[in-house]
PDB file of C-alpha atoms in Angstrom:
ATOM      1  CA  MET O   1      14.088  40.304 -81.773  1.00 33.00           C
ATOM      2  CA  PRO O   2      12.793  38.125 -79.004  1.00 29.00           C
ATOM      3  CA  PRO O   3      13.190  39.524 -75.586  1.00 31.00           C
ATOM      4  CA  ASP O   4      15.545  36.830 -74.174  1.00 30.00           C
ATOM      5  CA  ALA O   5      18.305  37.703 -76.703  1.00 30.00           C
ATOM      6  CA  ASP O   6      17.216  39.949 -79.841  1.00 35.00           C
ATOM      7  CA  THR O   7      15.540  43.035 -78.596  1.00 31.00           C
ATOM      8  CA  LEU O   8      17.386  45.786 -80.674  1.00 36.00           C
ATOM      9  CA  GLY O   9      17.714  48.365 -77.945  1.00 36.00           C
ATOM     10  CA  GLY O  10      18.244  45.806 -74.852  1.00 37.00           C
ATOM     11  CA  PRO O  11      21.109  45.509 -72.537  1.00 35.00           C
ATOM     12  CA  GLN O  12      22.174  42.040 -73.592  1.00 37.00           C
ATOM     13  CA  ALA O  13      25.878  41.127 -72.975  1.00 35.00           C
ATOM     14  CA  ASN O  14      25.817  39.079 -76.338  1.00 38.00           C
ATOM     15  CA  ARG O  15      24.236  40.858 -79.007  1.00 43.00           C
ATOM     16  CA  ARG O  16      22.712  39.243 -81.890  1.00 45.00           C
ATOM     17  CA  PHE O  17      22.796  40.935 -85.067  1.00 47.00           C
ATOM     18  CA  PRO O  18      19.482  42.519 -85.754  1.00 50.00           C
ATOM     19  CA  PHE O  19      19.730  41.844 -89.340  1.00 51.00           C
ATOM     20  CA  PRO O  20      20.202  38.335 -90.961  1.00 51.00           C
ATOM     21  CA  PRO O  21      23.269  37.066 -92.097  1.00 50.00           C
ATOM     22  CA  PRO O  22      24.151  38.347 -95.816  1.00 48.00           C
ATOM     23  CA  ARG O  23      23.735  36.383 -99.084  1.00 47.00           C
ATOM     24  CA  LYS O  24      25.725  36.747-102.079  1.00 42.00           C
ATOM     25  CA  ARG O  25      24.609  39.212-104.876  1.00 40.00           C
ATOM     26  CA  PRO O  26      21.214  40.220-103.163  1.00 40.00           C
ATOM     27  CA  VAL O  27      18.771  41.671-106.214  1.00 41.00           C
ATOM     28  CA  MET O  28      15.511  43.393-105.232  1.00 42.00           C
ATOM     29  CA  GLU O  29      12.766  42.493-107.713  1.00 42.00           C
ATOM     30  CA  PRO O  30       9.283  42.602-107.073  1.00 41.00           C
ATOM     31  CA  PRO O  31       8.168  40.390-105.785  1.00 41.00           C
ATOM     32  CA  ALA O  32      10.300  37.420-104.620  1.00 41.00           C
ATOM     33  CA  SER O  33       9.347  33.765-104.182  1.00 41.00           C
ATOM     34  CA  PRO O  34       6.965  32.950-101.069  1.00 41.00           C
ATOM     35  CA  ALA O  35       8.982  31.424 -98.226  1.00 41.00           C
ATOM     36  CA  ARG O  36       6.698  28.163 -98.247  1.00 45.00           C
ATOM     37  CA  ARG O  37       3.863  28.349-100.458  1.00 45.00           C
ATOM     38  CA  PRO O  38       2.479  30.356-103.198  1.00 37.00           C
ATOM     39  CA  PRO O  39       0.509  33.532-102.201  1.00 39.00           C
ATOM     40  CA  SER O  40      -3.333  33.548-102.772  1.00 37.00           C
ATOM     41  CA  ALA O  41      -4.678  35.004-106.009  1.00 31.00           C
ATOM     42  CA  GLY O  42      -5.402  38.941-106.255  1.00 35.00           C
ATOM     43  CA  ALA O  43      -4.680  41.849-108.145  1.00 37.00           C
ATOM     44  CA  GLY O  44      -1.347  43.692-108.527  1.00 41.00           C
ATOM     45  CA  LEU O  45       2.032  43.057-109.966  1.00 48.00           C
ATOM     46  CA  GLY O  46       1.128  40.098-112.378  1.00 49.00           C
ATOM     47  CA  THR O  47       2.089  37.494-109.668  1.00 58.00           C
ATOM     48  CA  GLY O  48      -1.169  37.336-107.432  1.00 82.00           C
ATOM     49  CA  ILE O  49      -0.075  39.612-104.737  1.00 89.00           C
ATOM     50  CA  ASP O  50      -2.116  42.904-104.211  1.00 93.00           C
ATOM     51  CA  PRO O  51       0.356  45.521-103.626  1.00 93.00           C
ATOM     52  CA  ARG O  52      -1.982  47.528-101.690  1.00 94.00           C
ATOM     53  CA  ARG O  53      -1.550  44.457 -99.102  1.00 96.00           C
ATOM     54  CA  LEU O  54       2.155  44.285 -99.325  1.00 96.00           C
ATOM     55  CA  ALA O  55       4.803  45.328 -96.973  1.00 97.00           C
ATOM     56  CA  PHE O  56       8.642  45.184 -96.512  1.00 97.00           C
ATOM     57  CA  ASP O  57      11.147  44.533 -93.952  1.00 97.00           C
ATOM     58  CA  ILE O  58      13.980  47.029 -94.212  1.00 96.00           C
ATOM     59  CA  ASP O  59      17.507  45.610 -92.874  1.00 93.00           C
ATOM     60  CA  GLY O  60      18.689  43.019 -95.167  1.00 90.00           C
ATOM     61  CA  VAL O  61      15.724  43.655 -97.771  1.00 94.00           C
ATOM     62  CA  ILE O  62      15.805  47.332 -98.347  1.00 96.00           C
ATOM     63  CA  ALA O  63      19.018  48.396 -96.693  1.00 96.00           C
ATOM     64  CA  ASP O  64      22.389  46.735 -97.013  1.00 94.00           C
ATOM     65  CA  THR O  65      22.850  46.819 -93.241  1.00 91.00           C
ATOM     66  CA  MET O  66      25.471  44.267 -93.212  1.00 87.00           C
ATOM     67  CA  ARG O  67      27.895  46.172 -95.439  1.00 91.00           C
ATOM     68  CA  LEU O  68      27.495  49.117 -93.055  1.00 95.00           C
ATOM     69  CA  PHE O  69      28.454  47.167 -90.027  1.00 92.00           C
ATOM     70  CA  LEU O  70      31.777  46.244 -91.910  1.00 92.00           C
ATOM     71  CA  ASP O  71      32.548  49.684 -93.128  1.00 94.00           C
ATOM     72  CA  ILE O  72      32.080  51.008 -89.361  1.00 95.00           C
ATOM     73  CA  ALA O  73      34.342  48.245 -88.237  1.00 93.00           C
ATOM     74  CA  ARG O  74      36.897  48.994 -90.725  1.00 92.00           C
ATOM     75  CA  GLU O  75      36.965  52.848 -90.589  1.00 93.00           C
ATOM     76  CA  ASP O  76      36.321  53.549 -86.945  1.00 93.00           C
ATOM     77  CA  TYR O  77      37.660  50.588 -85.285  1.00 93.00           C
ATOM     78  CA  GLN O  78      40.446  49.624 -87.646  1.00 94.00           C
ATOM     79  CA  ILE O  79      39.057  45.984 -88.160  1.00 91.00           C
ATOM     80  CA  ALA O  80      40.125  45.548 -91.523  1.00 86.00           C
ATOM     81  CA  ASP O  81      40.066  41.742 -91.896  1.00 87.00           C
ATOM     82  CA  LEU O  82      36.437  41.110 -91.737  1.00 85.00           C
ATOM     83  CA  ALA O  83      34.678  40.106 -95.135  1.00 83.00           C
ATOM     84  CA  TYR O  84      30.927  40.222 -96.175  1.00 80.00           C
ATOM     85  CA  ASP O  85      30.723  36.398 -96.072  1.00 82.00           C
ATOM     86  CA  ASP O  86      32.376  36.321 -92.673  1.00 80.00           C
ATOM     87  CA  ILE O  87      28.811  37.081 -91.018  1.00 77.00           C
ATOM     88  CA  THR O  88      27.189  33.941 -91.267  1.00 76.00           C
ATOM     89  CA  CYS O  89      24.914  33.818 -87.983  1.00 73.00           C
ATOM     90  CA  TYR O  90      22.869  35.976 -85.873  1.00 69.00           C
ATOM     91  CA  THR O  91      25.020  35.983 -82.738  1.00 75.00           C
ATOM     92  CA  LEU O  92      28.080  37.880 -83.937  1.00 77.00           C
ATOM     93  CA  GLU O  93      30.304  36.647 -81.112  1.00 76.00           C
ATOM     94  CA  THR O  94      29.800  33.297 -82.546  1.00 78.00           C
ATOM     95  CA  CYS O  95      31.166  34.072 -86.058  1.00 81.00           C
ATOM     96  CA  LEU O  96      33.336  37.044 -85.668  1.00 83.00           C
ATOM     97  CA  GLY O  97      36.480  37.607 -83.593  1.00 80.00           C
ATOM     98  CA  ILE O  98      35.436  40.921 -82.287  1.00 85.00           C
ATOM     99  CA  ALA O  99      35.030  41.958 -78.777  1.00 90.00           C
ATOM    100  CA  PRO O 100      31.298  41.926 -77.617  1.00 90.00           C
ATOM    101  CA  THR O 101      31.731  45.702 -76.448  1.00 92.00           C
ATOM    102  CA  ILE O 102      32.600  46.543 -79.833  1.00 93.00           C
ATOM    103  CA  ILE O 103      29.865  44.622 -81.516  1.00 90.00           C
ATOM    104  CA  ARG O 104      27.451  46.534 -79.367  1.00 90.00           C
ATOM    105  CA  GLU O 105      28.920  49.697 -80.113  1.00 94.00           C
ATOM    106  CA  ILE O 106      28.748  49.216 -83.968  1.00 92.00           C
ATOM    107  CA  VAL O 107      25.140  47.999 -83.769  1.00 90.00           C
ATOM    108  CA  ASP O 108      24.016  50.939 -81.515  1.00 92.00           C
ATOM    109  CA  ARG O 109      25.719  53.283 -83.909  1.00 93.00           C
ATOM    110  CA  LEU O 110      23.941  51.591 -86.877  1.00 91.00           C
ATOM    111  CA  LEU O 111      20.555  51.902 -85.163  1.00 89.00           C
ATOM    112  CA  THR O 112      21.041  55.778 -84.298  1.00 90.00           C
ATOM    113  CA  GLY O 113      22.687  56.876 -87.327  1.00 89.00           C
ATOM    114  CA  ASP O 114      25.932  57.765 -85.689  1.00 92.00           C
ATOM    115  CA  HIS O 115      28.364  56.764 -88.466  1.00 92.00           C
ATOM    116  CA  ARG O 116      30.363  58.233 -91.225  1.00 92.00           C
ATOM    117  CA  ALA O 117      29.925  55.442 -93.688  1.00 94.00           C
ATOM    118  CA  PRO O 118      26.771  55.566 -95.786  1.00 95.00           C
ATOM    119  CA  LEU O 119      23.854  53.191 -95.676  1.00 96.00           C
ATOM    120  CA  ARG O 120      23.441  51.783 -99.041  1.00 95.00           C
ATOM    121  CA  PRO O 121      20.317  50.370-100.542  1.00 96.00           C
ATOM    122  CA  MET O 122      20.133  46.935-101.981  1.00 94.00           C
ATOM    123  CA  PRO O 123      20.250  46.843-105.910  1.00 93.00           C
ATOM    124  CA  GLY O 124      17.084  47.770-107.493  1.00 92.00           C
ATOM    125  CA  VAL O 125      15.425  49.113-104.516  1.00 92.00           C
ATOM    126  CA  ARG O 126      14.753  52.627-105.838  1.00 93.00           C
ATOM    127  CA  ARG O 127      12.954  51.452-108.749  1.00 94.00           C
ATOM    128  CA  VAL O 128      10.864  48.895-106.929  1.00 92.00           C
ATOM    129  CA  LEU O 129       9.735  51.227-104.158  1.00 94.00           C
ATOM    130  CA  ASN O 130       9.251  54.022-106.266  1.00 94.00           C
ATOM    131  CA  ARG O 131       6.925  52.036-108.444  1.00 93.00           C
ATOM    132  CA  ILE O 132       4.757  50.570-105.779  1.00 94.00           C
ATOM    133  CA  GLY O 133       4.610  53.713-103.741  1.00 95.00           C
ATOM    134  CA  ARG O 134       3.375  55.928-106.358  1.00 95.00           C
ATOM    135  CA  ARG O 135       1.089  53.578-107.724  1.00 94.00           C
ATOM    136  CA  TYR O 136      -0.427  51.806-104.751  1.00 94.00           C
ATOM    137  CA  GLY O 137       0.942  53.926-101.723  1.00 89.00           C
ATOM    138  CA  PRO O 138       1.553  54.466 -99.135  1.00 95.00           C
ATOM    139  CA  LEU O 139       4.475  52.129 -99.200  1.00 96.00           C
ATOM    140  CA  ARG O 140       4.291  50.232 -95.974  1.00 97.00           C
ATOM    141  CA  LEU O 141       7.578  49.111 -94.042  1.00 97.00           C
ATOM    142  CA  VAL O 142       7.704  47.331 -90.715  1.00 97.00           C
ATOM    143  CA  THR O 143      11.148  46.863 -88.841  1.00 96.00           C
ATOM    144  CA  ALA O 144      12.286  45.385 -85.473  1.00 93.00           C
ATOM    145  CA  ARG O 145      14.506  48.303 -84.745  1.00 93.00           C
ATOM    146  CA  PRO O 146      13.281  50.015 -81.600  1.00 93.00           C
ATOM    147  CA  SER O 147      12.836  53.521 -83.445  1.00 92.00           C
ATOM    148  CA  ALA O 148      11.878  54.433 -86.850  1.00 93.00           C
ATOM    149  CA  THR O 149      13.036  58.036 -86.832  1.00 90.00           C
ATOM    150  CA  THR O 150      16.545  57.809 -88.507  1.00 90.00           C
ATOM    151  CA  ILE O 151      15.875  55.003 -90.833  1.00 94.00           C
ATOM    152  CA  HIS O 152      12.684  56.952 -92.039  1.00 94.00           C
ATOM    153  CA  GLU O 153      14.604  59.800 -93.324  1.00 93.00           C
ATOM    154  CA  TRP O 154      17.127  57.373 -95.201  1.00 95.00           C
ATOM    155  CA  LEU O 155      13.979  55.619 -96.810  1.00 96.00           C
ATOM    156  CA  LEU O 156      12.771  58.944 -98.338  1.00 95.00           C
ATOM    157  CA  ALA O 157      16.252  59.327 -99.892  1.00 94.00           C
ATOM    158  CA  ALA O 158      16.594  55.872-100.883  1.00 94.00           C
ATOM    159  CA  SER O 159      13.219  55.378-102.501  1.00 94.00           C
ATOM    160  CA  GLY O 160      12.580  58.895-104.036  1.00 94.00           C
ATOM    161  CA  LEU O 161       9.013  58.998-102.250  1.00 95.00           C
ATOM    162  CA  ALA O 162       7.417  61.640-100.648  1.00 95.00           C
ATOM    163  CA  PRO O 163       6.724  61.779 -97.002  1.00 93.00           C
ATOM    164  CA  GLY O 164       2.956  60.840 -97.763  1.00 92.00           C
ATOM    165  CA  GLU O 165       3.936  57.999 -99.899  1.00 95.00           C
ATOM    166  CA  ILE O 166       5.720  56.005 -97.125  1.00 95.00           C
ATOM    167  CA  GLU O 167       4.832  54.762 -94.054  1.00 96.00           C
ATOM    168  CA  VAL O 168       7.248  53.044 -91.390  1.00 96.00           C
ATOM    169  CA  THR O 169       6.573  51.257 -88.265  1.00 97.00           C
ATOM    170  CA  ALA O 170       9.293  50.226 -85.637  1.00 96.00           C
ATOM    171  CA  THR O 171       8.054  47.222 -83.451  1.00 95.00           C
ATOM    172  CA  GLY O 172      11.378  46.816 -81.327  1.00 93.00           C
ATOM    173  CA  ASP O 173      11.011  43.051 -81.564  1.00 91.00           C
ATOM    174  CA  TYR O 174      10.660  40.631 -84.598  1.00 89.00           C
ATOM    175  CA  ALA O 175       7.925  38.647 -82.760  1.00 92.00           C
ATOM    176  CA  ALA O 176       5.744  41.685 -82.827  1.00 95.00           C
ATOM    177  CA  LYS O 177       5.562  42.157 -86.657  1.00 96.00           C
ATOM    178  CA  ALA O 178       2.743  39.770 -87.158  1.00 96.00           C
ATOM    179  CA  GLU O 179       0.195  41.744 -84.686  1.00 96.00           C
ATOM    180  CA  VAL O 180       1.287  45.071 -86.467  1.00 97.00           C
ATOM    181  CA  LEU O 181       0.947  43.728 -89.943  1.00 97.00           C
ATOM    182  CA  GLN O 182      -2.586  42.087 -89.101  1.00 97.00           C
ATOM    183  CA  ALA O 183      -3.643  45.476 -87.660  1.00 96.00           C
ATOM    184  CA  LYS O 184      -2.628  47.197 -90.802  1.00 95.00           C
ATOM    185  CA  GLY O 185      -4.442  44.513 -93.213  1.00 96.00           C
ATOM    186  CA  VAL O 186      -1.215  43.428 -94.727  1.00 97.00           C
ATOM    187  CA  ALA O 187      -1.424  39.937 -96.364  1.00 96.00           C
ATOM    188  CA  PHE O 188       2.219  39.710 -97.607  1.00 96.00           C
ATOM    189  CA  PHE O 189       5.404  40.631 -96.178  1.00 97.00           C
ATOM    190  CA  VAL O 190       8.806  40.556 -97.727  1.00 96.00           C
ATOM    191  CA  GLU O 191      11.336  39.261 -95.011  1.00 94.00           C
ATOM    192  CA  ASP O 192      14.951  37.870 -95.005  1.00 86.00           C
ATOM    193  CA  ARG O 193      14.690  36.088 -91.596  1.00 86.00           C
ATOM    194  CA  LEU O 194      13.511  32.590 -91.923  1.00 86.00           C
ATOM    195  CA  ASP O 195      12.392  32.463 -88.344  1.00 88.00           C
ATOM    196  CA  THR O 196      10.120  35.534 -88.845  1.00 91.00           C
ATOM    197  CA  CYS O 197       8.673  33.960 -91.988  1.00 93.00           C
ATOM    198  CA  PHE O 198       7.392  30.861 -89.793  1.00 94.00           C
ATOM    199  CA  LEU O 199       5.703  33.237 -87.335  1.00 94.00           C
ATOM    200  CA  LEU O 200       4.020  35.318 -90.061  1.00 96.00           C
ATOM    201  CA  GLU O 201       2.692  32.108 -91.892  1.00 95.00           C
ATOM    202  CA  ALA O 202       1.218  31.071 -88.627  1.00 95.00           C
ATOM    203  CA  ALA O 203      -0.472  34.251 -88.210  1.00 96.00           C
ATOM    204  CA  GLY O 204      -2.109  33.944 -91.425  1.00 96.00           C
ATOM    205  CA  ILE O 205       0.248  36.529 -93.493  1.00 96.00           C
ATOM    206  CA  THR O 206       1.891  35.222 -96.414  1.00 96.00           C
ATOM    207  CA  PRO O 207       5.596  35.602 -96.047  1.00 95.00           C
ATOM    208  CA  ILE O 208       7.841  36.270 -99.071  1.00 94.00           C
ATOM    209  CA  LEU O 209      11.450  35.259 -98.322  1.00 90.00           C
ATOM    210  CA  PHE O 210      13.871  37.575 -99.554  1.00 86.00           C
ATOM    211  CA  ARG O 211      17.170  35.937-100.686  1.00 73.00           C
TER     212      ARG O 211
END
């Protein structure tokens, strides 16, 4: 997230949720339609996308982080009147009637793994990631989280891949994703934040908007 408002581990008074608003019935299918233009021709999954040059975002694409936010709010803060579709914007204070301090606590617990409720994968994740990781690995994932430690262990379990078949990079800032992806030679990136898709396209990386 940008340094002025969205840095995941930052001290901002108003915390934008580090993951995009939910969409109804998200389904993970390889690969989704590109955000603005079709990808260039290449070998791979029968779509012109080379899986060896493909990478994924995590929150909102692989992990159903929104659901976990609601679970923590309900189970640990007794906030039971929130629904999945209530989260319609990045700045949670704008769309949810929850105190900013509680929002920060919940987001921090999401990032550190300090929660009892499970983080669930999006539908179809295990099949898709396992297929790509085993055939074309290592599977590459790039996240705006400040650290990859906690989510890395979860990804191993969710994907069924071995440690050597998966590579996770945390940038701490969504705007830093393009530079990281360029350094890794990634040409296609599955992302659910539209603003990030525009930045990636400007950097010469084809964004695939997950929806």
